[in-house]
Every structure is written in structure tokens, then in C-alpha cells.
Amino acid sequence: MSARVSDHPLIRHKLHLLRERATEPKKFRELVRELGTMLAYEATADLALASVRVETPLTSLDAHRLAERVGLVPVLRAGLGMVEGVWEVLPMAEVWHIGLYRDEQTLRPVEYYNKLPVQPTVDVCLVLDPMLATGGSAVATVDVLKRRGARRIKFVGIIAAPEGVRRLSEAHPDVPIHVAAVDTHLNEHGYIVPGLGDAGDRQFGTA
Ligand code: URA
């Protein structure tokens, strides 16, 4: 499976600002939040609906409400910045935190925090991480979610490397990948090129 790359003009516009090295942390956070809103909007286009009778001030009609509960799983720390944005369109979504850091020697994910419920309490999980680089953290997060019983999982990111898309798709072909761009490659330090640098450092001003 390949990534679903948004071609929405607003997403492309905001992505060029996000990539720009001169973009300061305040603006960077705002863009991550806004892109989170728009990418979640696209990623949730297939959520199931149920009929509901509604009384308007004028009459009544059969309308629709969401029939699926959604959980957000931001991968700490960079994924945190997308949560507020996704909440704009899914204010009722639960947030489950999982912390993984990348061992700089092996480039493999190491889990250091896990606040996922033992039993799934939602129908669809959106794994949030702005950067799908090697795919190691994404695969590890989906592994954990599946072990906890999650059945429908989607990955929502901003920029992916082809290596990350391949690795996540091979490990979890049932997990659709929604991003704003797939860049050319990873460099020897595991950074996406051209990318935007370290999404955590740029949000939290730690570069
Ligand atoms: N994580 C980032 O924040 N940036 C990259 O380019 C790769 C992983």
C-alpha cells in the first residue's frame, strides 16, 4: 500500500511555510495544529454514520451522527502538536499517550511511556506523528495498539519518507497512511530530506 498524499491547496500552502527554516516555533506549532485539523478531516472521510432524528426550529428530519468513537494516539513528543488540531474537528476524541524515543545509534524505537487503556474504548485509532521517517516508531505504536485489541487504525502524519511508508505498509498493510507529502529519502542520521528538520525541536524551541 502507498501513502494517501493530500493534494489540497491549503495543505500544500501550509506545508511550504512549515518547511521554511525561518519559521519560528510559535508559527510552526500553529501550522502543525492546522495541518492536524485538515489531515484528520481527510483521514476520517470514511467514518461510519448512524441515523438520528433531529428537531430543527422549523421541522424535524432524519440526519446523521458519527457512529464510531475515535481515539488519538500522539507519538511523543512531536505528535502532541497535532492533537489540538484534530480536536477541532473531533472534540470528543479520547487521547492515549505513548512515548517512544529513537535510539540514535540503532535508530530503533524505545518505549518509555504508555498510557493506553488495557481494553480498547474506541472504534478507530488515529496515530499522530508529523514525521514518518524510518517507520520504526509507527510500527511499534501500531504493534502496541493491536496487542491492546485496536482493530481499525490509521496513521496521520505530515511528511513521510518512502522508507517509512514501505516499512509501515509491509508490517501493517491494513493501516492507511495519510500525509501531506512523501519526500525523497532519509539521510544517514534518519532525517527526512528535504523534510523540515526535527519536528519536536522546532515545535518546542529546543533546536
Ligand atoms: N523526526 C523528525 O522530527 N524529523 C525527521 O526528519 C525525521 C524524524
Tab-separated table of C-alpha atoms and ligand atoms in Angstrom:
chain	number	residue	atom	x	y	z
A	1	MET	CA	0.000	0.000	0.000
A	2	SER	CA	1.199	3.550	-0.678
A	3	ALA	CA	0.556	6.696	1.300
A	4	ARG	CA	-2.503	8.826	0.644
A	5	VAL	CA	-0.938	12.192	-0.083
A	6	SER	CA	-3.271	15.155	0.177
A	7	ASP	CA	-3.370	17.458	-2.810
A	8	HIS	CA	-5.468	20.081	-1.022
A	9	PRO	CA	-4.115	23.570	-1.830
A	10	LEU	CA	-4.426	24.776	1.783
A	11	ILE	CA	-2.401	21.806	2.995
A	12	ARG	CA	0.287	22.402	0.371
A	13	HIS	CA	0.448	26.081	1.243
A	14	LYS	CA	0.808	25.446	4.967
A	15	LEU	CA	3.389	22.743	4.318
A	16	HIS	CA	5.690	25.153	2.453
A	17	LEU	CA	5.595	27.501	5.460
A	18	LEU	CA	6.289	24.616	7.832
A	19	ARG	CA	9.357	23.521	5.850
A	20	GLU	CA	10.843	27.040	5.771
A	21	ARG	CA	13.803	27.138	8.171
A	22	ALA	CA	12.978	30.740	9.213
A	23	THR	CA	9.553	29.713	10.565
A	24	GLU	CA	9.688	30.284	14.333
A	25	PRO	CA	8.338	27.834	16.952
A	26	LYS	CA	5.096	29.784	17.586
A	27	LYS	CA	4.186	29.795	13.894
A	28	PHE	CA	5.490	26.240	13.490
A	29	ARG	CA	3.157	24.998	16.273
A	30	GLU	CA	0.235	26.842	14.698
A	31	LEU	CA	0.925	25.204	11.333
A	32	VAL	CA	1.276	21.717	12.863
A	33	ARG	CA	-2.072	22.253	14.617
A	34	GLU	CA	-3.793	23.490	11.439
A	35	LEU	CA	-2.347	20.684	9.329
A	36	GLY	CA	-3.509	18.237	12.018
A	37	THR	CA	-7.072	19.554	11.611
A	38	MET	CA	-7.058	19.287	7.832
A	39	LEU	CA	-5.315	15.928	7.581
A	40	ALA	CA	-7.668	14.448	10.197
A	41	TYR	CA	-10.620	15.806	8.222
A	42	GLU	CA	-9.402	13.915	5.166
A	43	ALA	CA	-8.446	10.769	7.103
A	44	THR	CA	-11.898	10.484	8.661
A	45	ALA	CA	-13.845	10.688	5.394
A	46	ASP	CA	-14.932	7.051	5.747
A	47	LEU	CA	-16.163	7.070	9.354
A	48	ALA	CA	-19.493	5.305	9.767
A	49	LEU	CA	-22.668	7.285	10.399
A	50	ALA	CA	-25.925	6.435	12.144
A	51	SER	CA	-29.348	7.941	11.526
A	52	VAL	CA	-30.671	10.336	14.099
A	53	ARG	CA	-33.954	12.243	14.249
A	54	VAL	CA	-33.384	15.977	14.678
A	55	GLU	CA	-35.832	18.734	15.586
A	56	THR	CA	-34.886	21.982	13.893
A	57	PRO	CA	-36.657	25.215	14.875
A	58	LEU	CA	-38.867	24.650	11.817
A	59	THR	CA	-39.447	20.917	11.489
A	60	SER	CA	-37.887	17.522	12.086
A	61	LEU	CA	-35.765	15.367	9.784
A	62	ASP	CA	-33.594	12.281	9.669
A	63	ALA	CA	-29.961	13.421	9.947
A	64	HIS	CA	-26.667	11.686	10.687
A	65	ARG	CA	-24.327	11.442	13.631
A	66	LEU	CA	-20.947	9.753	13.895
A	67	ALA	CA	-21.373	6.103	14.808
A	68	GLU	CA	-17.713	5.471	15.626
A	69	ARG	CA	-15.664	6.570	18.608
A	70	VAL	CA	-12.233	7.881	17.707
A	71	GLY	CA	-9.071	7.746	19.810
A	72	LEU	CA	-5.995	9.883	19.151
A	73	VAL	CA	-2.600	8.343	19.773
A	74	PRO	CA	0.066	11.056	19.539
A	75	VAL	CA	3.579	9.659	19.464
A	76	LEU	CA	5.519	11.791	21.992
A	77	ARG	CA	6.769	14.275	21.673
A	78	ALA	CA	6.250	15.635	18.156
A	79	GLY	CA	2.777	14.081	17.793
A	80	LEU	CA	1.464	16.200	20.687
A	81	GLY	CA	1.303	19.276	18.490
A	82	MET	CA	-1.263	17.667	16.207
A	83	VAL	CA	-3.747	16.802	18.989
A	84	GLU	CA	-5.261	20.271	19.461
A	85	GLY	CA	-5.778	20.492	15.722
A	86	VAL	CA	-7.514	17.141	15.456
A	87	TRP	CA	-9.686	18.056	18.460
A	88	GLU	CA	-11.009	21.000	16.423
A	89	VAL	CA	-12.934	18.504	14.292
A	90	LEU	CA	-13.190	15.600	16.783
A	91	PRO	CA	-13.662	17.296	20.161
A	92	MET	CA	-14.935	14.110	21.772
A	93	ALA	CA	-11.870	12.030	20.844
A	94	GLU	CA	-10.030	10.311	23.671
A	95	VAL	CA	-6.261	10.800	23.716
A	96	TRP	CA	-3.981	7.897	24.514
A	97	HIS	CA	-0.319	8.763	25.043
A	98	ILE	CA	2.583	6.623	24.014
A	99	GLY	CA	6.193	7.724	24.339
A	100	LEU	CA	8.885	6.354	22.061
A	101	TYR	CA	12.314	7.778	21.516
A	102	ARG	CA	14.683	6.897	18.769
A	103	ASP	CA	17.974	5.343	19.844
A	104	GLU	CA	20.409	7.488	17.872
A	105	GLN	CA	22.826	4.560	17.425
A	106	THR	CA	20.413	1.913	16.247
A	107	LEU	CA	17.648	4.298	15.033
A	108	ARG	CA	15.221	1.819	16.687
A	109	PRO	CA	12.256	2.979	18.819
A	110	VAL	CA	12.437	2.555	22.592
A	111	GLU	CA	9.139	2.773	24.544
A	112	TYR	CA	9.393	4.948	27.695
A	113	TYR	CA	5.747	5.862	28.397
A	114	ASN	CA	2.475	4.072	27.774
A	115	LYS	CA	-0.934	5.373	28.879
A	116	LEU	CA	-3.075	3.194	26.634
A	117	PRO	CA	-6.179	1.529	28.103
A	118	VAL	CA	-5.959	-2.229	28.609
A	119	GLN	CA	-9.179	-2.750	26.619
A	120	PRO	CA	-9.986	-0.671	23.534
A	121	THR	CA	-12.610	2.003	24.301
A	122	VAL	CA	-12.770	3.406	20.770
A	123	ASP	CA	-13.556	2.062	17.296
A	124	VAL	CA	-10.888	3.886	15.301
A	125	CYS	CA	-7.405	4.977	16.409
A	126	LEU	CA	-5.554	7.798	14.672
A	127	VAL	CA	-1.812	7.502	15.294
A	128	LEU	CA	-0.406	11.045	15.110
A	129	ASP	CA	3.222	11.778	14.295
A	130	PRO	CA	4.267	14.636	11.994
A	131	MET	CA	7.241	12.692	10.606
A	132	LEU	CA	7.095	9.123	9.284
A	133	ALA	CA	10.853	8.622	8.923
A	134	THR	CA	12.217	5.080	9.314
A	135	GLY	CA	8.728	3.903	10.297
A	136	GLY	CA	10.109	2.251	13.440
A	137	SER	CA	8.024	4.289	15.916
A	138	ALA	CA	4.882	3.983	13.813
A	139	VAL	CA	5.230	0.202	13.507
A	140	ALA	CA	5.948	-0.121	17.254
A	141	THR	CA	2.924	2.044	18.116
A	142	VAL	CA	0.588	0.053	15.867
A	143	ASP	CA	2.021	-3.182	17.329
A	144	VAL	CA	1.134	-1.986	20.843
A	145	LEU	CA	-2.351	-0.835	19.775
A	146	LYS	CA	-3.102	-4.161	18.106
A	147	ARG	CA	-1.879	-6.057	21.184
A	148	ARG	CA	-4.386	-3.959	23.182
A	149	GLY	CA	-7.183	-5.021	20.812
A	150	ALA	CA	-7.468	-1.998	18.477
A	151	ARG	CA	-8.877	-3.145	15.155
A	152	ARG	CA	-9.141	-0.040	12.960
A	153	ILE	CA	-6.015	2.087	12.947
A	154	LYS	CA	-4.953	4.922	10.659
A	155	PHE	CA	-1.662	6.785	10.581
A	156	VAL	CA	-1.889	10.575	10.199
A	157	GLY	CA	1.373	12.433	9.606
A	158	ILE	CA	2.654	15.485	7.789
A	159	ILE	CA	5.791	14.339	5.918
A	160	ALA	CA	6.830	10.754	5.181
A	161	ALA	CA	9.978	9.208	3.766
A	162	PRO	CA	9.483	6.416	1.219
A	163	GLU	CA	11.375	4.130	3.632
A	164	GLY	CA	8.821	4.800	6.393
A	165	VAL	CA	5.848	4.282	4.107
A	166	ARG	CA	7.316	0.974	2.912
A	167	ARG	CA	8.104	-0.268	6.412
A	168	LEU	CA	4.712	0.633	7.911
A	169	SER	CA	2.819	-0.750	4.900
A	170	GLU	CA	4.759	-4.008	4.979
A	171	ALA	CA	4.312	-4.507	8.732
A	172	HIS	CA	0.680	-3.315	8.820
A	173	PRO	CA	-0.906	-3.323	5.357
A	174	ASP	CA	-4.313	-2.675	6.931
A	175	VAL	CA	-3.244	0.741	8.279
A	176	PRO	CA	-3.848	3.582	5.799
A	177	ILE	CA	-1.207	6.316	5.817
A	178	HIS	CA	-2.420	9.920	5.424
A	179	VAL	CA	0.237	12.597	4.894
A	180	ALA	CA	0.776	15.961	3.241
A	181	ALA	CA	3.926	14.859	1.367
A	182	VAL	CA	6.254	11.943	0.693
A	183	ASP	CA	9.804	13.290	0.389
A	184	THR	CA	12.764	11.784	-1.437
A	185	HIS	CA	14.800	9.892	1.169
A	186	LEU	CA	16.242	9.587	4.674
A	187	ASN	CA	19.767	10.803	5.319
A	188	GLU	CA	22.375	8.839	7.288
A	189	HIS	CA	21.061	10.342	10.565
A	190	GLY	CA	17.499	9.210	9.878
A	191	TYR	CA	16.229	12.686	8.932
A	192	ILE	CA	13.750	13.094	6.120
A	193	VAL	CA	15.159	15.023	3.124
A	194	PRO	CA	14.191	17.704	2.182
A	195	GLY	CA	11.902	17.465	5.241
A	196	LEU	CA	11.716	20.217	7.819
A	197	GLY	CA	14.331	19.216	10.382
A	198	ASP	CA	13.377	17.890	13.817
A	199	ALA	CA	9.627	18.399	14.258
A	200	GLY	CA	9.910	18.116	18.061
A	201	ASP	CA	12.731	20.644	18.369
A	202	ARG	CA	11.017	23.073	16.020
A	203	GLN	CA	7.741	22.943	17.957
A	204	PHE	CA	9.233	23.139	21.405
A	205	GLY	CA	12.095	25.518	20.621
A	206	THR	CA	14.798	23.056	21.634
A	207	ALA	CA	16.822	23.082	18.417
B	1	URA	N1	11.878	13.037	13.027
B	1	URA	C1	11.884	14.371	12.749
B	1	URA	O1	11.440	15.172	13.552
B	1	URA	N2	12.403	14.764	11.567
B	1	URA	C2	12.896	13.908	10.655
B	1	URA	O2	13.331	14.346	9.597
B	1	URA	C3	12.887	12.530	10.967
B	1	URA	C4	12.371	12.119	12.161
